[in-house]
PDB file of C-alpha atoms and ligand atoms in Angstrom:
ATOM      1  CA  UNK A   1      93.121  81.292  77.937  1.00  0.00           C
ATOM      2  CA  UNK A   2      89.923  82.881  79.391  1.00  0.00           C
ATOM      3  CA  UNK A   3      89.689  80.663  82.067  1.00  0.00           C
ATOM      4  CA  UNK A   4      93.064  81.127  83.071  1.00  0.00           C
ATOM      5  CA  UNK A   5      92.404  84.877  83.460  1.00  0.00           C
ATOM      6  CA  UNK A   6      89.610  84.685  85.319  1.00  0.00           C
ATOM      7  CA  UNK A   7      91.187  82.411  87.805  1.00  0.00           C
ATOM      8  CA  UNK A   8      94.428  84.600  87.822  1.00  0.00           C
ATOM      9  CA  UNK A   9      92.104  88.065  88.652  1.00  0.00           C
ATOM     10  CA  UNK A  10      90.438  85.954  91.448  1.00  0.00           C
ATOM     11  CA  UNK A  11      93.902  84.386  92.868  1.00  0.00           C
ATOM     12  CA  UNK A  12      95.209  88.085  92.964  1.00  0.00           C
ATOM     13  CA  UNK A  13      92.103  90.080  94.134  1.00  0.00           C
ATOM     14  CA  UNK A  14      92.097  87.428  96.958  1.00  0.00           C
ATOM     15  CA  UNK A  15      95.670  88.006  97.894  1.00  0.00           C
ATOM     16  CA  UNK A  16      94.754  91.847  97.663  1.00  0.00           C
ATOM     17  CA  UNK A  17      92.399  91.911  99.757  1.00  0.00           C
ATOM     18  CA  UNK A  18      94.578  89.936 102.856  1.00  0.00           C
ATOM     19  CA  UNK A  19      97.648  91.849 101.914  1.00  0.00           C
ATOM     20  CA  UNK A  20      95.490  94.893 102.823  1.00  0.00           C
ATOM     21  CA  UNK A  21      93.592  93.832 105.631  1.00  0.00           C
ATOM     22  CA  UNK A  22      97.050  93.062 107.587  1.00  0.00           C
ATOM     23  CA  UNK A  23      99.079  95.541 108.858  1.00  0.00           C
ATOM     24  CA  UNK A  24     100.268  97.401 104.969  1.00  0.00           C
ATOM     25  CA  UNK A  25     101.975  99.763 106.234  1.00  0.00           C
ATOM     26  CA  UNK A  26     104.437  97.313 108.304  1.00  0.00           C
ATOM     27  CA  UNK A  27     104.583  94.665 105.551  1.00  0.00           C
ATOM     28  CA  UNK A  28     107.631  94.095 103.044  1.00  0.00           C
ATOM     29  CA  UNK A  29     107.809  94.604  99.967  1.00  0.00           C
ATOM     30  CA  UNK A  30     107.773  90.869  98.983  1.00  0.00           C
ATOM     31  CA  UNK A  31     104.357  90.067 100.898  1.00  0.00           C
ATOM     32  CA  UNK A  32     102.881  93.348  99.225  1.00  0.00           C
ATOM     33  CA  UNK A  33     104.055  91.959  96.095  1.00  0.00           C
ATOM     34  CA  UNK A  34     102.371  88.528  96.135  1.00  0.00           C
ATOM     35  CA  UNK A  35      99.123  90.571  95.067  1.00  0.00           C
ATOM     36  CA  UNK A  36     101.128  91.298  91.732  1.00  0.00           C
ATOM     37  CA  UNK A  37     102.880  87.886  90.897  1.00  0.00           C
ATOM     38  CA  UNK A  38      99.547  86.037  89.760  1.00  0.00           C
ATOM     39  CA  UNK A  39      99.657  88.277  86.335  1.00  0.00           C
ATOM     40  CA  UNK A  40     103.835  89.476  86.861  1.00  0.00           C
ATOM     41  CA  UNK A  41     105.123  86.356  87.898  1.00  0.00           C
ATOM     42  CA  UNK A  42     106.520  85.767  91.042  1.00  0.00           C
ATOM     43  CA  UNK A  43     109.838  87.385  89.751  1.00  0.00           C
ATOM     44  CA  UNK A  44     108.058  89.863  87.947  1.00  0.00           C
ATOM     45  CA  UNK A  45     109.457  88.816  84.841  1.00  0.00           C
ATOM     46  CA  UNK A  46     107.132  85.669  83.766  1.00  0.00           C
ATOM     47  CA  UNK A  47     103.726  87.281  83.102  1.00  0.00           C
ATOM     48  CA  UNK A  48     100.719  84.710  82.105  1.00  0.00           C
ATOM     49  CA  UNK A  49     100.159  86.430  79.390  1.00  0.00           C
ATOM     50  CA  UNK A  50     102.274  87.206  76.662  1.00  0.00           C
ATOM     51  CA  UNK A  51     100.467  90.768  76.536  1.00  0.00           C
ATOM     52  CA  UNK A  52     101.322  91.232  80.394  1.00  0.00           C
ATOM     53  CA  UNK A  53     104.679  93.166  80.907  1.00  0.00           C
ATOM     54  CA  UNK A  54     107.690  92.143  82.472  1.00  0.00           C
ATOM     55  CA  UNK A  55     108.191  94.976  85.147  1.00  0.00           C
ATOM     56  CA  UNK A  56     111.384  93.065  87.098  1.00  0.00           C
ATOM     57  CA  UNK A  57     114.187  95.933  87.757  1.00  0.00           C
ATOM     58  CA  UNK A  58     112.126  98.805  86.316  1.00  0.00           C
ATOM     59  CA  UNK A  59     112.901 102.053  87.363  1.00  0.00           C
ATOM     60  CA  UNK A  60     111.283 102.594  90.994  1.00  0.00           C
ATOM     61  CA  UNK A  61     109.761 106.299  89.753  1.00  0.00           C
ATOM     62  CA  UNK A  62     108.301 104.964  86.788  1.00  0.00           C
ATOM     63  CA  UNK A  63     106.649 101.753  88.775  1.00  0.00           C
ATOM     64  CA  UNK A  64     105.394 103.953  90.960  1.00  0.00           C
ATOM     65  CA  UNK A  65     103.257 106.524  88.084  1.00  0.00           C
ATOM     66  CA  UNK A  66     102.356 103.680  86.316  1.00  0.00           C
ATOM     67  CA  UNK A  67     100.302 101.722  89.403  1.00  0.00           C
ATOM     68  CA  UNK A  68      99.219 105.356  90.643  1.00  0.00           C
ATOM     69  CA  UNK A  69      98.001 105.784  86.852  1.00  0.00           C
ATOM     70  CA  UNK A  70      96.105 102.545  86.247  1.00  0.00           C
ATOM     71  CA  UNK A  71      94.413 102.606  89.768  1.00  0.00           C
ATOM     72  CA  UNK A  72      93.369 106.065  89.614  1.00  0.00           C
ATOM     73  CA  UNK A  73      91.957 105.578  85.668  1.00  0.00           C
ATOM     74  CA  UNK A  74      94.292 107.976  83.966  1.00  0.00           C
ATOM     75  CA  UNK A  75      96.175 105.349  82.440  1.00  0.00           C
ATOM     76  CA  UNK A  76      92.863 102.790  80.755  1.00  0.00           C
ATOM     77  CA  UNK A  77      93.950 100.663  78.033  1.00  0.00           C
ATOM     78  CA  UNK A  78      92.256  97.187  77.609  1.00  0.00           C
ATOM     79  CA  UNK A  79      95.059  95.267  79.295  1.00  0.00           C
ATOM     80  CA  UNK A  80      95.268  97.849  82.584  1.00  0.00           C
ATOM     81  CA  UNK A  81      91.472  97.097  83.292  1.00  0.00           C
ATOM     82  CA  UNK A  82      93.000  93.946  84.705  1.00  0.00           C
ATOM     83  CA  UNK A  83      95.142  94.923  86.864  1.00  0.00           C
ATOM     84  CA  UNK A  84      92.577  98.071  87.816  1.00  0.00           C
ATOM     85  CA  UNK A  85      90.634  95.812  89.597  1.00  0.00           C
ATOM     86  CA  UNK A  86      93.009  94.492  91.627  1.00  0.00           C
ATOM     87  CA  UNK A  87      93.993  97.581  92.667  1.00  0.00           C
ATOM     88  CA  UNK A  88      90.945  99.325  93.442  1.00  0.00           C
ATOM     89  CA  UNK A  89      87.507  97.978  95.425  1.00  0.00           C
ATOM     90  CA  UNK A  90      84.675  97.618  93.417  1.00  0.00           C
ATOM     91  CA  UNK A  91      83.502 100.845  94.747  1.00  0.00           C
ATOM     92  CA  UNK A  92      86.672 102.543  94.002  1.00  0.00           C
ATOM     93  CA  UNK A  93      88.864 102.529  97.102  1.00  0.00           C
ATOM     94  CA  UNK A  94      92.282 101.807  96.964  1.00  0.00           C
ATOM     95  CA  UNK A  95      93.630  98.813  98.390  1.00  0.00           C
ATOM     96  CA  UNK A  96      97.018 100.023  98.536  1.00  0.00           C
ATOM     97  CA  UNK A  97      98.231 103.498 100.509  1.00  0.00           C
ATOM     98  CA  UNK A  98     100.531 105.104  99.187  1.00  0.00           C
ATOM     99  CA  UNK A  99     103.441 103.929 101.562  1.00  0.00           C
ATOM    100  CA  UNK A 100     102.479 100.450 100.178  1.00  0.00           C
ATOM    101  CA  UNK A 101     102.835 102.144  96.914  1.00  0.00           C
ATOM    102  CA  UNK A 102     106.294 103.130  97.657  1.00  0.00           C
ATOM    103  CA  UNK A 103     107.477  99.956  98.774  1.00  0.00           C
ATOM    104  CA  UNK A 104     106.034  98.060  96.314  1.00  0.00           C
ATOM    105  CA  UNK A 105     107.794 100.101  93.374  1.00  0.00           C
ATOM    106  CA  UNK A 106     111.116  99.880  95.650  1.00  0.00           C
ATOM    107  CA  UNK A 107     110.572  96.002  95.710  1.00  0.00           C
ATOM    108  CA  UNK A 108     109.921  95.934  91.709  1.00  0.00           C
ATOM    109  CA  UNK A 109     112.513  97.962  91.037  1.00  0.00           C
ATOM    110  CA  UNK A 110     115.294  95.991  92.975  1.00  0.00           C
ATOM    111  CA  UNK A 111     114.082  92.352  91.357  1.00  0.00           C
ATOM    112  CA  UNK A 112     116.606  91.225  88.797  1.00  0.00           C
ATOM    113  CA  UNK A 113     115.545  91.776  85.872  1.00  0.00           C
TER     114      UNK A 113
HETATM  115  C1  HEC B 201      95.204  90.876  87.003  1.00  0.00           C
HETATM  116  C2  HEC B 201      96.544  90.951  86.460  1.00  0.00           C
HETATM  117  C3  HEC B 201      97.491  91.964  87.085  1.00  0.00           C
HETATM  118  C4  HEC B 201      97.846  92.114  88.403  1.00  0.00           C
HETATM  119  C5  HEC B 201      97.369  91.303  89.583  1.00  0.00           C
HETATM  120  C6  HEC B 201      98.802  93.187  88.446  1.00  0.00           C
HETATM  121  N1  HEC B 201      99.040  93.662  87.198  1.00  0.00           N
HETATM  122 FE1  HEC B 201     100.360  95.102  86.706  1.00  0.00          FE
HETATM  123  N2  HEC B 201      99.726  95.031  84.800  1.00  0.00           N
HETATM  124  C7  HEC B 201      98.826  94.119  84.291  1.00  0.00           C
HETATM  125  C8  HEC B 201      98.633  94.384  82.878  1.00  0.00           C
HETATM  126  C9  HEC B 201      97.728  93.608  81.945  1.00  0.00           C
HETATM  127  C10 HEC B 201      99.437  95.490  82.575  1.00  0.00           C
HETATM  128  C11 HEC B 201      99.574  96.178  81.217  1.00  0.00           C
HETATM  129  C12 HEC B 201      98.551  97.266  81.129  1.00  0.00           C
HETATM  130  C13 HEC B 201      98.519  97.879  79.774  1.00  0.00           C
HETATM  131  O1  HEC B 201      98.391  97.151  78.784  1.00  0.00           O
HETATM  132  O2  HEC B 201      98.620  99.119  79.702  1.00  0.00           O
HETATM  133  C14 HEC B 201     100.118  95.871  83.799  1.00  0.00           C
HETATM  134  C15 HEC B 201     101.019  96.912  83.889  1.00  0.00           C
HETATM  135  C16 HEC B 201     101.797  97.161  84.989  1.00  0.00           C
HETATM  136  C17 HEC B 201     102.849  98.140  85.055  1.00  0.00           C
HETATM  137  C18 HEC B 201     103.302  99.053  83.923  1.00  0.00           C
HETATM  138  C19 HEC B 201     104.410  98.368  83.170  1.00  0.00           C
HETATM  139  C20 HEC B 201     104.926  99.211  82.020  1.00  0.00           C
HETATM  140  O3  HEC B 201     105.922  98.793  81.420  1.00  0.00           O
HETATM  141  O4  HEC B 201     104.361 100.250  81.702  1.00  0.00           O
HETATM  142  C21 HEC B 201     103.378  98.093  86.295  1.00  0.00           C
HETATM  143  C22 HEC B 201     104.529  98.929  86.830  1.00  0.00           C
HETATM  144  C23 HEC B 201     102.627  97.091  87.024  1.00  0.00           C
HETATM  145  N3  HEC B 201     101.693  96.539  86.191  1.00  0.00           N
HETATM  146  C24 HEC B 201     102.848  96.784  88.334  1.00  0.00           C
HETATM  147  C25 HEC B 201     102.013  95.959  89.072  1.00  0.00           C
HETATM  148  C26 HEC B 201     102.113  95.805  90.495  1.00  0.00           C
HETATM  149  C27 HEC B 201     103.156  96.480  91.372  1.00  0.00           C
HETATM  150  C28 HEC B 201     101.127  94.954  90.852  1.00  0.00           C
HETATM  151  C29 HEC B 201     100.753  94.497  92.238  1.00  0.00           C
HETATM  152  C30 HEC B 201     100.213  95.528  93.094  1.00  0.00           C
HETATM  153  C31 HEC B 201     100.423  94.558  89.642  1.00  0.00           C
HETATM  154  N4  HEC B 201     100.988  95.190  88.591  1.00  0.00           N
HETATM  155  C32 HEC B 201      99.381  93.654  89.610  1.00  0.00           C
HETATM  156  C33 HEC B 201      98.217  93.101  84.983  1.00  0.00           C
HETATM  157  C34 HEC B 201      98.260  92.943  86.336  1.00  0.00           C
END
């Protein structure tokens, strides 16, 4: 269960990283995405964990204050650290603007859920 974690946050902070060093603002919502479906599931609904929410079809608002919330620290629970970190550079920049934001939470909240 560890191990599969650990290889999840890697996977993810991997695709982070590329789906920020391309073009963000120009990319869909499904590329920006792939940095969420290692822990979401690649419909957003099959998390690896049973502690991981399904966020598929949520309401695009909400999406949108929850990421904003986790990256940013307001929102710190012991499950959000995981995602933080993908999110946010080790020394605290974002890896996401917030037009990525906004696309992303569009994307999320069209997926079937
Ligand atoms: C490393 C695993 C991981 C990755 C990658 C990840 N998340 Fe999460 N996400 C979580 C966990 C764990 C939680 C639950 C946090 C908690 O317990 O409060 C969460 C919570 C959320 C929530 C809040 C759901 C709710 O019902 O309150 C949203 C929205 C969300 N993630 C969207 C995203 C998006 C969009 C991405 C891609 C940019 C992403 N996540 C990437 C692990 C991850």
């Amino acid at each position: 269960m560890k191990k599969q974690f650990i290889v999840a946050v890697t996977v993810s902070a991997v695709l982070g990283i590329s789906a920020f060093a391309s073009n963000a603002s120009a990319a869909s919502g499904k590329r920006l995405f792939m940095t969420c479906t290692a822990c979401h599931g690649k419909d957003g609904k099959s998390p690896i964990m049973p502690a991981y929410p399904k966020i598929a079809g949520q309401n695009k608002e909400y999406v949108l204050q929850q990421v904003k919330d986790i990256m940013s620290g307001k929102r710190a629970n012991g499950q959000s650290m995981a995602m933080k970190g993908v999110l946010v550079t080790p020394t605290g920049e974002p890896r996401f603007s917030d037009e990525d934001l906004n696309v992303l939470a569009d994307y999320v909240s069209k997926l079937a859920p």
